[in-house]
XYZ file of C-alpha atoms in Angstrom:
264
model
C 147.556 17.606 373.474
C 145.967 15.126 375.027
C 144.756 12.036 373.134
C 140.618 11.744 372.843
C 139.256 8.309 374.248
C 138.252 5.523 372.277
C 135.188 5.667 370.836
C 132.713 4.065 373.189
C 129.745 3.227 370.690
C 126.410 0.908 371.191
C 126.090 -1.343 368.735
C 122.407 -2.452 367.655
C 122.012 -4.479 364.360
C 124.981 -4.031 362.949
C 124.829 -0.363 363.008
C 127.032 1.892 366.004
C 125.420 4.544 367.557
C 127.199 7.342 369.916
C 124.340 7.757 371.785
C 123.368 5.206 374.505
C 119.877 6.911 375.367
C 116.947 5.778 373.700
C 113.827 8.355 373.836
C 110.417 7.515 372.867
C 107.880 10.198 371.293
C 104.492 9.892 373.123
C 102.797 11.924 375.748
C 104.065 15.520 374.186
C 102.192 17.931 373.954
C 102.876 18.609 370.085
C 105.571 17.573 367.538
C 107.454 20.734 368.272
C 108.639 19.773 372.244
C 108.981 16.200 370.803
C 111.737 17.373 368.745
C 112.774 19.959 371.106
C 113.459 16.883 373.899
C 114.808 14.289 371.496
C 117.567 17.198 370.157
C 118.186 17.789 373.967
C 118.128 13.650 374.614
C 120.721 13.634 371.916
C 118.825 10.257 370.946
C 119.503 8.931 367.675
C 117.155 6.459 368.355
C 113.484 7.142 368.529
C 110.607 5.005 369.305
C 106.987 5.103 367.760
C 103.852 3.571 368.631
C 102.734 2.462 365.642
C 99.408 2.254 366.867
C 99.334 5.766 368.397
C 101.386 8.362 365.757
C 100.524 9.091 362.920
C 104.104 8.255 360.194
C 102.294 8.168 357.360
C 99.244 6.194 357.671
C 96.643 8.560 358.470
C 97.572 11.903 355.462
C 96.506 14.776 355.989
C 97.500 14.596 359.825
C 100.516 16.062 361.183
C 103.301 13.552 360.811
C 106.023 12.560 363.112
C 108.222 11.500 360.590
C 108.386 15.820 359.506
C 110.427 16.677 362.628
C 112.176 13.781 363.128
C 113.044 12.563 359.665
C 114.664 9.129 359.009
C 117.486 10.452 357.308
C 118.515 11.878 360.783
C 117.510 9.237 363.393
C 116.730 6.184 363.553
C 113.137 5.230 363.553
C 112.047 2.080 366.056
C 108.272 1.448 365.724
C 107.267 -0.658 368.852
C 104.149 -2.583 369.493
C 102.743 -0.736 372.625
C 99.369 -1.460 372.667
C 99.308 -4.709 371.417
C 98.043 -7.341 374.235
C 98.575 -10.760 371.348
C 101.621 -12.386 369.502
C 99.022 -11.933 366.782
C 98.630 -7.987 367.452
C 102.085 -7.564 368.123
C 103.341 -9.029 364.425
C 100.693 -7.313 362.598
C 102.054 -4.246 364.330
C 105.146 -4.927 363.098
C 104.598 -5.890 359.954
C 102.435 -2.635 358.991
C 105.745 -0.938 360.474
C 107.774 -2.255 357.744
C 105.068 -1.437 354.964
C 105.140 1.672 355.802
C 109.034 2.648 356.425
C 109.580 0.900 353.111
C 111.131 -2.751 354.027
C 112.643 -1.594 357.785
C 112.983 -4.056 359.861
C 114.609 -3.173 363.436
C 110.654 -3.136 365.651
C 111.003 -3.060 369.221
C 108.111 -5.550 370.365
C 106.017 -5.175 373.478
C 103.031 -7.740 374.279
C 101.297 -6.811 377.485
C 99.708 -8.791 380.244
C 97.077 -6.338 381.390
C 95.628 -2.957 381.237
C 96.484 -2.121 385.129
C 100.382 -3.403 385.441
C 101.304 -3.613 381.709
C 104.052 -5.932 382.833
C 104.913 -8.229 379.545
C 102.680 -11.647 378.425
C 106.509 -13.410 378.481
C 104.590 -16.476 376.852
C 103.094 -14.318 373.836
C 106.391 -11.792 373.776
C 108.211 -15.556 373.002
C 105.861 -16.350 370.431
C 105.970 -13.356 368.540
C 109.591 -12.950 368.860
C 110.383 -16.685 367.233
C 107.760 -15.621 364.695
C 109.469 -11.909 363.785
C 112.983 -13.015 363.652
C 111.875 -15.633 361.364
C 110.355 -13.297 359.335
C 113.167 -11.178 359.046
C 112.588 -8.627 361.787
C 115.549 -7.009 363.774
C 113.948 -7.254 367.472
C 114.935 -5.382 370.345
C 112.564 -6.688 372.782
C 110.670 -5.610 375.745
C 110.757 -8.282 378.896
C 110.496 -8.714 382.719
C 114.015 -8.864 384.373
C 114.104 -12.245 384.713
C 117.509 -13.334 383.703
C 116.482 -16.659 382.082
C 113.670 -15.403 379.701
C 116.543 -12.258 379.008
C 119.149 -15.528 377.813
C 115.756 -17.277 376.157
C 115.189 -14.091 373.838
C 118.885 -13.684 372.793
C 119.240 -17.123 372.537
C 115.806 -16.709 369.914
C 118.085 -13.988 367.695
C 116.920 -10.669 369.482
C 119.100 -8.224 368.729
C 118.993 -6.410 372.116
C 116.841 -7.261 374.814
C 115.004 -4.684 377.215
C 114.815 -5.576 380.478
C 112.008 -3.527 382.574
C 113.806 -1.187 386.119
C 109.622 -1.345 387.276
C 106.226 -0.850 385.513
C 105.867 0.876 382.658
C 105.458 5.056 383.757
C 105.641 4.388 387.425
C 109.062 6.507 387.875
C 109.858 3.673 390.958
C 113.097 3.194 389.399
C 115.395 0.371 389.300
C 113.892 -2.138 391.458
C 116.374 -5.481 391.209
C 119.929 -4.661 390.320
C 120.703 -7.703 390.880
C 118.678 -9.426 388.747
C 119.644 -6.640 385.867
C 123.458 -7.285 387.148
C 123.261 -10.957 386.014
C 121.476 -9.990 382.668
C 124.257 -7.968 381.591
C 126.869 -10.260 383.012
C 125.581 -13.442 380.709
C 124.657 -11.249 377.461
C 126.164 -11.585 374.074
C 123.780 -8.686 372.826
C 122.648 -5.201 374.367
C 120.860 -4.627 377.343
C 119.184 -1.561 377.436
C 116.475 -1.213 380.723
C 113.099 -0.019 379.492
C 110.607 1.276 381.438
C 109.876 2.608 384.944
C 113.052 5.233 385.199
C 111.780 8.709 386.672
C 114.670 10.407 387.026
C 118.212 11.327 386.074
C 119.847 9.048 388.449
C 117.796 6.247 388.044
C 119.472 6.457 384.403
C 122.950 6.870 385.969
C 122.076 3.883 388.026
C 121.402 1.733 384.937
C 124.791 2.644 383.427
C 126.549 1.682 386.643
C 124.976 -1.780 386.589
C 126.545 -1.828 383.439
C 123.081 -1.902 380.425
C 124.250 -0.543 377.510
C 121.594 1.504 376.969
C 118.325 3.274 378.718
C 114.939 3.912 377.264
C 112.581 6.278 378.370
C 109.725 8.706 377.530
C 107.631 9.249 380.774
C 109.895 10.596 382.701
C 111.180 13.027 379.701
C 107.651 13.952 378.701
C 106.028 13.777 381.768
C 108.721 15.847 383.598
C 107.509 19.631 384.927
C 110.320 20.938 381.653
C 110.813 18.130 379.610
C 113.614 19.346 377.476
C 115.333 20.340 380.573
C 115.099 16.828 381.974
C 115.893 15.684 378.150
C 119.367 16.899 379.130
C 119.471 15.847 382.269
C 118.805 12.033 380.786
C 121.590 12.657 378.325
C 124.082 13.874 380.938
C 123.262 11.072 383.406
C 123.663 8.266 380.914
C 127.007 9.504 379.975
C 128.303 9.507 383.425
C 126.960 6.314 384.772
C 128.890 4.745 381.439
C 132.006 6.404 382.165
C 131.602 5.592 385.991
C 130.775 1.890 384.811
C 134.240 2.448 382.911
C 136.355 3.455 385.335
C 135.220 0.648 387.874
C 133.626 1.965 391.016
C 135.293 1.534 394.600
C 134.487 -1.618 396.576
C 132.071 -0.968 399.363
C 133.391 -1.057 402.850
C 131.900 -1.587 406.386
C 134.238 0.826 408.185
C 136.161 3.927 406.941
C 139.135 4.332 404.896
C 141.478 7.582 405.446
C 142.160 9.119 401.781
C 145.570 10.063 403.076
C 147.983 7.815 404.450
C 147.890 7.501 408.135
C 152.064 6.481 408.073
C 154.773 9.053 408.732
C 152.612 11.570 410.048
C 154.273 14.945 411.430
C 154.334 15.031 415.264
């Protein structure tokens, strides 16, 4: 019989996961497909929008938490929404309140309403002010690979490099850039925002990220559990393919057989 591999886990906080894709859980149309595509994700991390689901704060309304309960995944309220350091913190803070004293928050502080790229000057501030605060913070960024180092360097416990705006599907836009993130990290790198498709997610792993997150281009997708699995799949082969170590790239051809001692 032949011997299973090593256990290849991500490890965020402390805590090892098996799963390196990270699913969010807006833009559904009901709880139901949410937990439909996060089973099919095979996430067992999930991110809410604190400022957007209802996990308790508003009773009487149906409640995320019921189909995807915290005793089964892990629960990552973010700050999407939030446009201040001030804003974002709150966010977070209400976040803990309410999941009784948790403390990993993913924080997001946008620039603008039309690009949503990240306010890196206010995502600084509020990460300094979380971490002091106690907060595990897995933070949203541009891919610049100095504010990446800045943020780790602040105690973020993974940092989240955008592939392109938020929900534009372009995909990953500056491997290079995401290439020298990875290569000078001490903590995950998981790219947030802008995949569309499955290989855009296999692409990611390649570069060698850790992780993807994504929700648009589950939930927006024509059959979003379908392309649930097709997220899960193409995570787990661009790791493995990051494994194995890919073939350099060559000008000219290279015969797959050898071209000595040929017959005739």
């Amino acid at each position: 019989m032949t011997a299973s591999p090593n256990p290849d886990t991500l490890l965020i906080a402390g805590k090892p996961y098996a799963s390196r894709l990270l699913t969010g859980t807006g833009k559904f149309k009901d709880l139901d497909e949410t937990r439909r595509a996060t089973e099919a994700a095979g996430a067992q991390i999930v991110t809410v929008a604190i400022r957007r689901t209802n996990i308790g704060q508003n009773p009487g309304e149906p409640n995320l938490l019921d189909v995807l309960p915290p005793d089964q995944y892990t629960i990552l309220p973010n700050t999407a929404g939030c446009y201040t350091a001030d804003e974002a913190v709150r966010t977070c803070r209400l976040a803990r309140e309410l999941l009784d004293g948790h403390n990993l928050v993913k924080l997001e502080v946008l620039g603008d309403q039309k690009t949503l790229y990240p306010d890196v000057v206010a995502t600084l501030a509020a990460a300094e002010t979380l971490v002091k605060d106690g907060f595990e913070v897995m933070v949203y960024t541009s891919d610049d690979p100095i504010l990446c180092k800045r943020l780790e360097e602040i105690g973020c416990v993974a940092v989240m490099p955008l592939a392109a705006p938020i929900g534009s599907g372009l995909g990953i836009q500056n491997r290079y850039n995401l290439i020298e993130i990875v290569e000078s990290a001490k903590v995950p790198i998981i790219v947030d925002a802008g995949v569309g498709t499955a290989s855009d997610a296999a692409i990611a792993m390649e570069l060698g990220c850790d992780g993807v997150l994504m929700n648009t281009a589950i939930a927006g997708a024509k059959d979003p559990v379908l392309m649930a699995h097709a997220m899960k799949l193409a995570v787990e082969a661009g790791r493995a393919a990051f494994k194995a170590g890919r073939i350099p790239r060559k000008r000219f051809a290279s015969a797959s057989s050898p071209v000595d001692g040929l017959i005739g």
